[in-house]
Short mmCIF file of C-alpha atoms in Angstrom, two decimals:
data_model
loop_
_atom_site.label_atom_id
_atom_site.label_comp_id
_atom_site.label_asym_id
_atom_site.label_seq_id
_atom_site.Cartn_x
_atom_site.Cartn_y
_atom_site.Cartn_z
CA MET A 645 10.25 14.27 -25.05
CA ARG A 646 12.88 16.92 -26.36
CA PHE A 647 9.85 19.35 -27.02
CA ILE A 648 7.96 18.86 -23.75
CA PHE A 649 11.47 19.22 -21.83
CA LEU A 650 11.63 22.84 -24.10
CA SER A 651 8.33 24.17 -23.24
CA ILE A 652 9.14 23.38 -19.69
CA PHE A 653 12.34 25.65 -19.76
CA LEU A 654 10.97 28.44 -22.07
CA SER A 655 8.15 28.81 -19.56
CA THR A 656 10.67 28.88 -16.15
CA VAL A 657 12.52 31.72 -18.18
CA PHE A 658 9.23 33.46 -18.78
CA VAL A 659 8.11 33.29 -14.84
CA THR A 660 11.71 34.58 -13.88
CA PHE A 661 11.32 37.13 -16.39
CA GLU A 662 8.17 38.35 -15.57
CA CYS A 663 8.52 38.06 -11.78
CA SER A 664 11.81 39.94 -11.88
CA LYS A 665 11.42 44.10 -12.17
CA VAL A 666 14.21 46.51 -12.95
CA ILE A 667 13.66 50.41 -12.15
CA GLU A 668 15.94 53.11 -13.74
CA LEU A 669 16.88 55.49 -11.37
CA LYS A 670 17.71 58.99 -11.89
CA CYS A 671 18.05 61.55 -9.00
CA ASN A 672 16.48 64.89 -8.50
CA PRO A 673 19.70 67.42 -8.13
CA ASN A 674 17.07 69.79 -7.16
CA PHE A 675 15.72 68.41 -4.18
CA ASP A 676 15.24 71.00 -1.17
CA VAL A 677 18.02 69.54 1.29
CA GLN A 678 16.66 72.08 3.75
CA SER A 679 13.55 70.03 4.30
CA ILE A 680 15.86 66.96 5.99
CA VAL A 681 16.71 67.28 9.78
CA ASN A 682 20.42 66.64 10.51
CA LEU A 683 21.98 66.61 6.96
CA PRO A 684 25.80 66.52 6.84
CA TYR A 685 26.95 69.91 6.11
CA ARG A 686 28.41 68.37 2.81
CA CYS A 687 25.09 67.46 1.59
CA ILE A 688 23.79 71.15 2.33
CA ASN A 689 26.59 73.12 1.10
CA GLY A 690 28.16 70.28 -1.28
CA LEU A 691 26.96 69.24 -4.99
CA SER A 692 23.91 66.75 -3.87
CA CYS A 693 21.49 64.57 -5.59
CA PHE A 694 18.31 62.73 -4.02
CA PHE A 695 16.33 59.94 -4.95
CA GLU A 696 12.64 60.48 -4.03
CA GLU A 697 9.41 58.26 -3.99
CA ILE A 698 10.82 54.69 -4.89
CA HIS A 699 8.77 51.85 -3.44
CA VAL A 700 9.81 48.38 -4.29
CA ASP A 701 9.76 45.00 -2.92
CA GLU A 702 12.98 42.25 -2.95
CA SER A 703 12.28 41.18 -6.34
CA THR A 704 12.78 44.73 -8.18
CA SER A 705 16.48 45.37 -9.19
CA LEU A 706 17.54 48.88 -8.94
CA VAL A 707 19.94 50.41 -11.61
CA LEU A 708 21.20 53.84 -12.27
CA ASN A 709 20.69 55.98 -14.76
CA PHE A 710 24.37 56.90 -16.13
CA ASP A 711 24.79 60.66 -16.44
CA GLU A 712 28.31 61.90 -16.54
CA ALA A 713 27.16 65.33 -15.00
CA ASN A 714 26.73 63.57 -11.72
CA TYR A 715 30.50 62.08 -11.37
CA GLY A 716 31.32 64.91 -8.98
CA LEU A 717 28.85 64.75 -6.74
CA ASP A 718 29.65 64.89 -3.10
CA CYS A 719 26.22 63.79 -1.40
CA VAL A 720 23.78 60.98 -3.04
CA GLY A 721 20.41 60.45 -0.76
CA PHE A 722 17.58 58.49 -0.55
CA VAL A 723 14.21 60.02 0.78
CA ASN A 724 10.31 59.44 1.34
CA SER A 725 11.16 55.83 -0.23
CA THR A 726 10.89 52.22 0.82
CA ILE A 727 13.98 50.20 -0.35
CA SER A 728 14.54 46.57 0.62
CA LYS A 729 18.56 47.00 -0.36
CA LEU A 730 20.54 50.01 -2.08
CA PRO A 731 21.48 49.65 -5.98
CA SER A 732 24.31 47.23 -6.39
CA ASN A 733 26.16 49.95 -8.69
CA LEU A 734 25.57 52.89 -6.39
CA PHE A 735 29.27 53.60 -6.05
CA ASN A 736 30.25 52.39 -9.22
CA LYS A 737 28.60 55.35 -10.54
CA TYR A 738 29.01 57.91 -7.86
CA LYS A 739 32.81 57.44 -7.04
CA ALA A 740 33.29 60.59 -5.54
CA VAL A 741 30.80 60.81 -3.21
CA ASN A 742 31.47 61.76 -0.29
CA SER A 743 28.22 61.19 1.91
CA LEU A 744 25.00 58.62 1.59
CA TYR A 745 21.91 59.16 3.13
CA ALA A 746 19.65 56.28 3.52
CA SER A 747 17.68 56.73 6.65
CA GLY A 748 14.17 55.39 7.05
CA ILE A 749 13.52 53.79 3.72
CA ASP A 750 13.17 50.32 5.33
CA LEU A 751 16.34 49.08 4.48
CA LEU A 752 16.05 45.10 4.96
CA GLN A 753 20.18 44.39 4.15
CA LEU A 754 23.47 45.66 3.19
CA PRO A 755 24.50 42.87 0.49
CA SER A 756 28.43 42.14 0.90
CA ASN A 757 28.88 44.15 -2.85
CA THR A 758 26.81 47.13 -1.23
CA PHE A 759 29.71 49.83 -1.36
CA GLU A 760 32.19 48.16 -3.76
CA ASN A 761 34.51 51.40 -5.00
CA ALA A 762 32.94 53.27 -1.71
CA SER A 763 36.31 54.15 -1.09
CA ASN A 764 35.80 58.07 -0.70
CA ILE A 765 32.54 58.30 1.19
CA LEU A 766 32.91 60.02 4.64
CA ASP A 767 29.92 59.81 6.22
CA MET A 768 27.17 57.35 6.13
CA ASN A 769 23.62 57.56 7.49
CA LEU A 770 21.36 54.17 7.34
CA SER A 771 19.42 54.74 10.60
CA TRP A 772 15.71 54.54 11.29
CA ASN A 773 15.98 51.19 8.82
CA LYS A 774 14.87 47.36 9.41
CA LEU A 775 18.51 45.62 9.34
CA THR A 776 18.67 42.80 11.51
CA LYS A 777 22.88 41.89 11.14
CA LEU A 778 25.84 43.50 9.97
CA GLU A 779 27.83 41.12 7.59
CA GLU A 780 31.51 40.45 7.16
CA LYS A 781 33.75 43.02 6.06
CA VAL A 782 30.20 44.69 4.40
CA PHE A 783 31.88 48.18 5.38
CA THR A 784 35.51 47.38 4.44
CA PRO A 785 35.85 49.08 1.11
CA CYS A 786 34.80 52.09 2.65
CA SER A 787 38.18 52.61 3.87
CA ASN A 788 38.29 56.50 4.77
CA LEU A 789 34.95 56.19 6.74
CA ARG A 790 34.68 58.91 9.38
CA LYS A 791 31.34 58.56 11.08
CA LEU A 792 28.71 55.76 10.68
CA VAL A 793 25.08 56.08 11.77
CA LEU A 794 23.17 52.89 12.46
CA ASN A 795 20.48 53.93 15.12
CA HIS A 796 17.14 52.63 15.40
CA ASN A 797 17.26 49.73 13.07
CA GLU A 798 16.86 45.80 14.63
CA ILE A 799 20.20 44.51 14.48
CA GLU A 800 21.19 41.65 17.07
CA GLU A 801 24.45 40.80 15.41
CA ILE A 802 27.52 42.27 14.34
CA ASP A 803 30.03 40.07 12.11
CA VAL A 804 33.31 40.00 13.96
CA ASP A 805 34.83 41.27 10.75
CA ALA A 806 31.48 43.72 9.74
CA PHE A 807 33.92 46.99 10.61
CA ASP A 808 36.97 45.27 9.08
CA LYS A 809 39.73 47.98 7.99
CA LEU A 810 37.86 50.89 9.18
CA TYR A 811 40.68 52.39 10.49
CA GLN A 812 39.74 56.04 9.95
CA LEU A 813 36.34 55.78 11.50
CA GLU A 814 35.68 58.43 14.71
CA GLU A 815 32.22 58.03 15.25
CA LEU A 816 29.48 54.98 15.37
CA ASP A 817 26.03 55.41 16.50
CA ILE A 818 24.55 51.70 16.81
CA SER A 819 21.97 52.87 19.58
CA ASN A 820 18.34 51.56 19.80
CA ASN A 821 19.08 48.11 18.50
CA LYS A 822 19.01 44.81 20.09
CA LEU A 823 22.25 44.04 20.53
CA SER A 824 23.55 42.18 23.53
CA LEU A 825 26.70 40.95 22.57
CA ILE A 826 29.57 41.94 20.03
CA PRO A 827 32.85 40.35 19.18
CA HIS A 828 35.68 41.52 20.97
CA LYS A 829 37.59 42.31 17.41
CA ALA A 830 34.13 43.94 15.89
CA LEU A 831 34.80 47.01 18.06
CA ALA A 832 38.45 46.89 19.31
CA GLN A 833 40.24 47.61 15.88
CA LEU A 834 38.77 50.59 15.28
CA GLU A 835 41.86 52.15 16.22
CA ARG A 836 40.55 56.07 15.80
CA LEU A 837 37.22 55.98 17.41
CA ARG A 838 36.26 58.49 19.38
CA THR A 839 32.66 58.50 19.95
CA LEU A 840 30.46 55.25 20.49
CA ASN A 841 26.77 55.45 21.14
CA LEU A 842 25.51 51.98 22.16
CA SER A 843 22.44 53.25 24.23
CA ASN A 844 19.28 51.73 24.49
CA ASN A 845 20.31 48.23 23.72
CA SER A 846 20.44 45.00 25.92
CA PHE A 847 24.33 45.63 25.73
CA ILE A 848 26.57 43.02 28.14
CA VAL A 849 30.16 44.95 28.83
CA ARG A 850 32.77 43.01 28.28
CA TYR A 851 37.00 43.51 29.35
CA GLY A 852 38.79 44.70 26.34
CA GLN A 853 35.85 45.10 23.36
CA PHE A 854 36.49 48.52 23.53
CA PRO A 855 39.44 50.60 21.86
CA ASN A 856 41.51 52.60 23.45
CA SER A 857 40.91 55.94 21.75
CA LEU A 858 37.41 56.31 22.70
CA VAL A 859 36.83 59.68 24.13
CA THR A 860 33.08 59.32 24.33
CA LEU A 861 31.30 56.10 25.16
CA ASP A 862 27.43 56.05 26.04
CA LEU A 863 26.14 52.83 27.50
CA SER A 864 22.71 54.56 28.61
CA TYR A 865 19.60 52.48 28.95
CA ASN A 866 21.06 49.13 28.58
CA LYS A 867 19.75 47.57 31.89
CA LEU A 868 23.63 47.26 32.95
CA GLU A 869 23.28 46.24 36.83
CA ASN A 870 26.67 44.84 37.94
CA PHE A 871 28.74 47.52 35.80
CA THR A 872 32.06 48.66 37.25
CA LEU A 873 34.38 50.94 36.12
CA LYS A 874 37.21 48.18 36.17
CA SER A 875 35.69 46.36 32.93
CA ILE A 876 36.82 49.73 30.94
CA ILE A 877 40.29 50.34 32.52
CA SER A 878 41.95 50.20 29.16
CA LEU A 879 40.20 53.60 28.29
CA THR A 880 42.92 56.11 29.66
CA LYS A 881 41.70 58.94 26.96
CA LEU A 882 37.90 58.57 27.93
CA LYS A 883 36.47 61.99 29.14
CA TYR A 884 32.46 61.51 28.75
CA LEU A 885 30.79 58.35 30.20
CA HIS A 886 27.06 57.97 29.80
CA LEU A 887 25.54 55.20 32.34
CA ASN A 888 22.00 56.77 32.52
CA GLY A 889 18.84 54.80 32.70
CA ASN A 890 20.48 51.67 33.77
CA ARG A 891 19.87 49.44 37.11
CA ILE A 892 22.68 50.44 38.66
CA PHE A 893 22.68 50.79 42.63
CA ARG A 894 25.63 50.14 44.07
CA PHE A 895 28.64 52.23 44.60
CA ARG A 896 32.21 51.20 46.06
CA GLN A 897 34.18 48.27 44.85
CA HIS A 898 31.54 47.87 42.14
CA ILE A 899 31.21 50.90 39.90
CA PHE A 900 34.13 52.97 41.61
CA PRO A 901 36.62 50.58 42.91
CA ASP A 902 39.43 51.67 44.65
CA GLY A 903 42.25 53.68 42.57
CA ILE A 904 40.02 53.47 39.42
CA LEU A 905 39.94 57.26 38.89
CA ASP A 906 43.84 57.13 39.48
CA VAL A 907 43.78 54.99 36.60
CA LEU A 908 41.27 56.75 34.18
CA LYS A 909 42.49 60.05 34.52
CA SER A 910 41.14 61.62 31.76
CA LEU A 911 37.56 60.58 32.96
CA LYS A 912 35.68 64.18 33.76
CA HIS A 913 32.28 63.97 32.96
CA ILE A 914 29.66 61.11 33.86
CA GLN A 915 26.01 60.62 33.40
CA LEU A 916 23.89 58.69 36.30
CA SER A 917 20.40 59.71 36.22
CA ASP A 918 17.77 57.08 36.10
CA ASN A 919 19.45 54.74 37.76
CA GLU A 920 18.37 52.59 41.33
CA PHE A 921 20.56 54.64 43.42
CA TYR A 922 19.53 55.30 47.26
CA CYS A 923 20.26 58.48 48.23
CA THR A 924 22.99 57.55 50.58
CA THR A 925 24.85 56.15 48.09
CA LEU A 926 24.26 58.51 45.62
CA ALA A 927 25.67 61.19 48.06
CA ASP A 928 28.81 58.74 48.70
CA ILE A 929 29.30 59.19 44.90
CA PHE A 930 28.90 63.12 44.33
CA ILE A 931 31.40 63.15 47.37
CA PHE A 932 33.98 60.98 45.52
CA MET A 933 33.61 62.50 42.20
CA GLU A 934 34.28 65.81 44.02
CA LYS A 935 37.34 64.45 45.22
CA TYR A 936 39.07 63.45 41.60
CA LYS A 937 36.94 66.69 40.26
CA VAL A 938 34.58 64.49 38.02
CA THR A 939 31.30 66.11 37.15
CA ILE A 940 27.65 64.51 36.93
CA ASP A 941 26.16 66.16 34.21
CA VAL A 942 22.45 65.84 34.11
CA VAL A 943 20.64 65.74 30.91
CA PRO A 944 18.04 68.33 31.24
CA HIS A 945 15.03 66.62 30.29
CA LEU A 946 15.85 63.92 33.07
CA ILE A 947 16.18 66.35 36.07
CA ILE A 948 14.65 65.49 38.85
CA LEU A 949 13.11 68.18 41.35
CA ASN A 950 9.77 67.57 42.68
CA SER A 951 10.61 63.95 44.76
CA SER A 952 14.52 62.61 46.18
CA ASN A 953 17.05 64.08 44.51
CA ILE A 954 20.80 65.12 44.47
CA HIS A 955 21.74 68.12 42.41
CA GLY A 956 18.71 67.26 40.09
CA VAL A 957 19.70 63.18 40.02
CA GLY A 958 16.83 60.92 41.31
CA CYS A 959 17.64 58.64 44.47
CA ARG A 960 15.63 56.54 46.48
CA GLU A 961 14.88 57.14 50.35
CA GLU A 962 16.01 53.71 51.85
CA SER A 963 13.48 53.96 54.92
CA ARG A 964 10.47 53.74 52.22
CA TYR A 965 11.65 49.99 51.50
CA LEU A 966 12.88 48.96 54.81
CA LEU A 967 10.19 46.94 56.87
#
């Protein structure tokens, strides 16, 4: 009986060993960084090292080749690769790294230990991956993070403490995801956040969920219909508001209630193209904006010229819809 049990045990260990693969990584310090669009300045002009052509599944563990010469890197990146999760010891080795570029590598998850020892990271690009959730305190070790890019993922859920202690974060891009609701504290605690891009989600705006520090807020293409500036009344520093591509059609007592721009005095630029406004309503909005010296900006590719429009902003003729 003991012999049979030992045989089964050894067999199990063998199978586990066979199924688990370990790949040792060594980055290429001579990678042509000019071939990547929108790389941070420090990745182009600083000391960078990129990992190339790594294609592994979830059963593979990635470990880093420890080369003392790489400790002073400014930027680390992954390109032309397929990796379900980043190496767990990435920032144990590259403690001085300021930038991480991991865009378009099919990341599926960010385990809670992913960014251990990443206190020096300043900007991080995790765009064009397959992340579905941001776990509790996953970015907490990144205490000096200034810019976080998460656009074009499949994020449906953000834990209330996912951005815990990111007190230095100034720019957050979570556009082109699948978000509808974000816990109030998740965003409101980002006390230095200046730019927030939530475009191309199905986001529902609620009172008090944005930090008062915001200067630019992009809510375009979120299927908003009953949006009102009252919901962001605490954003007294807000200068740029993007509302393109929603389903807004009302004006007074809705999107622009009486007295709202006396409170939001910093708001000077607003985008309203590609909504559902009747032309008479849109004309009233232009008159109202002129009174408060607010400019209605138009994105070049959204300018309408060959149909009903006011200064390039498209609108609907009421007579076409009345029987």
